[in-house]
């Protein structure tokens, strides 16, 4: 590291005239200026050497060419009429450090939300709803399987503690596949038990919905295409283990009927017509997962 130059004025004497003193002072000023200019250059060279070492040290994990297994659970970020809790297992192969192909399969445990149950209980005794449309976004996803690609263009490092660097990849994921769905209506009751209280099941206690073992709401099932997209982070732990944090969207085509007549469905007759533009249903999930590389 460069040090400063200290200039001490020369004392006058027989051999030190004013000219020599002036020259000495001028040389001292130029020497000080040269040292000041050299110091930043030396510091920059030192920083460059340090950065080179950090760059080499940064990428500790290279998944390219490795097989990978993962397990995860997805929690709903938004719920309207249904709530889904998705359990998945996946197998991926990393073609490169930043690109992989992956297949996932799993099951979604789903249920009606309190809003859907409230609608069903208040609907049966409404005389203004004798002709109505089914509600949107009532399909519940169950078994599913998808295949897709994962692109991870960003590799980085976080310092959680002073001596604990955490390496990660940021990625995007896109793919599609098939899923099984079920749909339980909240307005079509084929056997009204108590219209005033909105009861359409065989509960043993009027105030205890949980005592019912069977309900009489119209239900449907189908198998349909599903697409999925996600953005996420994969944090490396040691050489083979990792933790995955992901925001994922499952999207599939909705399907419901309009212009339903209550007298017809309560008599067990088919009624209504399919909606012409049902749109898409989106299930937005926060996924927490574990990955293991071979």
Tab-separated table of C-alpha atoms in Angstrom, residues 56-199:
chain	number	residue	atom	x	y	z
A	56	UNK	CA	-14.111	-18.228	-9.007
A	57	UNK	CA	-15.417	-19.064	-5.558
A	58	UNK	CA	-19.030	-18.011	-6.246
A	59	UNK	CA	-20.370	-20.950	-8.259
A	60	UNK	CA	-19.914	-23.875	-5.910
A	61	UNK	CA	-22.786	-25.952	-7.315
A	62	UNK	CA	-23.169	-27.068	-10.918
A	63	UNK	CA	-26.334	-29.159	-11.482
A	64	UNK	CA	-25.656	-29.745	-15.186
A	65	UNK	CA	-25.716	-33.433	-16.142
A	66	UNK	CA	-27.361	-34.526	-12.884
A	67	UNK	CA	-30.643	-36.314	-12.185
A	68	UNK	CA	-32.834	-34.696	-9.559
A	69	UNK	CA	-35.819	-35.758	-7.435
A	70	UNK	CA	-38.121	-33.408	-5.577
A	71	UNK	CA	-41.028	-33.411	-3.154
A	72	UNK	CA	-43.230	-30.456	-2.337
A	73	UNK	CA	-46.468	-29.123	-0.942
A	74	UNK	CA	-48.444	-26.189	-2.316
A	75	UNK	CA	-50.608	-23.908	-0.204
A	76	UNK	CA	-53.334	-21.659	-1.654
A	77	UNK	CA	-52.545	-17.957	-1.897
A	78	UNK	CA	-56.119	-17.026	-2.788
A	79	UNK	CA	-59.385	-18.842	-2.158
A	80	UNK	CA	-62.856	-18.035	-3.454
A	81	UNK	CA	-65.165	-21.023	-3.703
A	82	UNK	CA	-62.548	-23.786	-3.441
A	83	UNK	CA	-59.264	-24.309	-1.611
A	84	UNK	CA	-56.508	-26.668	-2.790
A	85	UNK	CA	-53.535	-28.206	-0.979
A	86	UNK	CA	-51.261	-29.733	-3.599
A	87	UNK	CA	-48.784	-32.568	-2.911
A	88	UNK	CA	-46.244	-33.282	-5.650
A	89	UNK	CA	-43.281	-35.497	-6.507
A	90	UNK	CA	-41.019	-34.744	-9.442
A	91	UNK	CA	-38.101	-36.065	-11.469
A	92	UNK	CA	-35.860	-33.705	-13.438
A	93	UNK	CA	-32.757	-33.989	-15.555
A	94	UNK	CA	-30.441	-30.987	-15.783
A	95	UNK	CA	-29.272	-30.797	-19.391
A	96	UNK	CA	-27.143	-27.764	-18.513
A	97	UNK	CA	-26.472	-25.745	-15.390
A	98	UNK	CA	-29.302	-23.397	-16.313
A	99	UNK	CA	-31.747	-25.661	-18.177
A	100	UNK	CA	-33.659	-28.783	-17.126
A	101	UNK	CA	-36.642	-30.904	-18.146
A	102	UNK	CA	-38.980	-32.068	-15.396
A	103	UNK	CA	-42.044	-34.280	-14.878
A	104	UNK	CA	-44.317	-33.860	-11.866
A	105	UNK	CA	-47.239	-35.887	-10.542
A	106	UNK	CA	-49.370	-35.469	-7.476
A	107	UNK	CA	-52.700	-35.082	-5.767
A	108	UNK	CA	-54.588	-31.997	-4.646
A	109	UNK	CA	-56.697	-32.248	-1.513
A	110	UNK	CA	-59.525	-29.796	-2.112
A	111	UNK	CA	-62.651	-28.519	-0.385
A	112	UNK	CA	-65.372	-25.901	-0.596
A	113	UNK	CA	-64.653	-22.702	1.274
A	114	UNK	CA	-66.939	-21.110	3.846
A	115	UNK	CA	-68.202	-18.751	1.128
A	116	UNK	CA	-69.356	-21.678	-1.031
A	117	UNK	CA	-71.106	-23.336	1.928
A	118	UNK	CA	-72.805	-20.070	2.823
A	119	UNK	CA	-74.102	-19.678	-0.734
A	120	UNK	CA	-75.462	-23.231	-0.778
A	121	UNK	CA	-77.328	-22.808	2.512
A	122	UNK	CA	-78.907	-19.485	1.563
A	123	UNK	CA	-79.880	-20.454	-1.991
A	124	UNK	CA	-82.544	-23.129	-1.520
A	125	UNK	CA	-85.279	-20.870	-0.149
A	126	UNK	CA	-84.748	-17.936	-2.544
A	127	UNK	CA	-87.800	-17.547	-4.774
A	128	UNK	CA	-85.958	-15.055	-6.999
A	129	UNK	CA	-83.521	-17.791	-8.109
A	130	UNK	CA	-85.879	-20.295	-9.725
A	131	UNK	CA	-83.997	-19.841	-13.022
A	132	UNK	CA	-80.289	-19.236	-12.560
A	133	UNK	CA	-76.756	-19.971	-13.738
A	134	UNK	CA	-74.258	-22.280	-12.111
A	135	UNK	CA	-71.320	-20.621	-10.377
A	136	UNK	CA	-67.901	-20.306	-11.996
A	137	UNK	CA	-64.625	-21.759	-10.666
A	138	UNK	CA	-66.173	-24.673	-8.779
A	139	UNK	CA	-64.057	-27.450	-10.309
A	140	UNK	CA	-61.649	-29.053	-7.843
A	141	UNK	CA	-58.396	-30.563	-9.131
A	142	UNK	CA	-57.362	-33.963	-7.763
A	143	UNK	CA	-54.854	-36.304	-9.469
A	144	UNK	CA	-52.588	-34.568	-11.964
A	145	UNK	CA	-49.421	-35.028	-13.991
A	146	UNK	CA	-47.439	-32.436	-15.944
A	147	UNK	CA	-44.149	-32.186	-17.823
A	148	UNK	CA	-42.234	-28.997	-18.466
A	149	UNK	CA	-38.960	-27.138	-18.750
A	150	UNK	CA	-37.084	-25.107	-16.156
A	151	UNK	CA	-34.786	-22.245	-17.101
A	152	UNK	CA	-32.527	-20.797	-14.402
A	153	UNK	CA	-30.622	-17.838	-15.881
A	154	UNK	CA	-29.641	-16.343	-12.506
A	155	UNK	CA	-27.110	-17.817	-10.081
A	156	UNK	CA	-26.422	-15.856	-6.916
A	157	UNK	CA	-25.271	-15.888	-3.330
A	158	UNK	CA	-26.793	-14.516	-0.141
A	159	UNK	CA	-25.010	-13.937	3.144
A	160	UNK	CA	-27.456	-14.896	5.859
A	161	UNK	CA	-24.728	-14.666	8.482
A	162	UNK	CA	-21.217	-13.315	8.236
A	163	UNK	CA	-19.743	-16.788	7.688
A	164	UNK	CA	-22.721	-18.527	6.052
A	165	UNK	CA	-23.086	-17.838	2.303
A	166	UNK	CA	-26.159	-19.419	0.676
A	167	UNK	CA	-26.042	-20.151	-3.052
A	168	UNK	CA	-29.233	-20.170	-5.124
A	169	UNK	CA	-30.736	-20.283	-8.594
A	170	UNK	CA	-33.680	-18.144	-9.722
A	171	UNK	CA	-35.785	-19.860	-12.383
A	172	UNK	CA	-38.971	-19.915	-14.431
A	173	UNK	CA	-40.960	-23.081	-15.184
A	174	UNK	CA	-43.619	-23.848	-17.818
A	175	UNK	CA	-45.399	-27.022	-18.887
A	176	UNK	CA	-48.659	-28.891	-19.170
A	177	UNK	CA	-50.413	-32.229	-18.811
A	178	UNK	CA	-53.652	-33.838	-17.635
A	179	UNK	CA	-55.657	-33.733	-14.416
A	180	UNK	CA	-58.821	-35.230	-12.953
A	181	UNK	CA	-61.468	-32.842	-11.644
A	182	UNK	CA	-64.651	-33.030	-9.612
A	183	UNK	CA	-67.402	-30.478	-9.238
A	184	UNK	CA	-69.998	-30.328	-6.483
A	185	UNK	CA	-72.760	-27.829	-7.162
A	186	UNK	CA	-73.788	-25.344	-4.484
A	187	UNK	CA	-77.191	-24.541	-6.025
A	188	UNK	CA	-78.497	-27.804	-7.564
A	189	UNK	CA	-79.941	-29.981	-4.803
A	190	UNK	CA	-81.659	-33.151	-5.993
A	191	UNK	CA	-83.224	-33.945	-2.598
A	192	UNK	CA	-84.141	-30.968	-0.435
A	193	UNK	CA	-84.235	-31.975	3.234
A	194	UNK	CA	-85.072	-28.566	4.688
A	195	UNK	CA	-85.584	-25.674	2.271
A	196	UNK	CA	-85.850	-22.973	4.916
A	197	UNK	CA	-82.568	-23.973	6.600
A	198	UNK	CA	-80.843	-24.815	3.324
A	199	UNK	CA	-80.186	-28.460	4.215
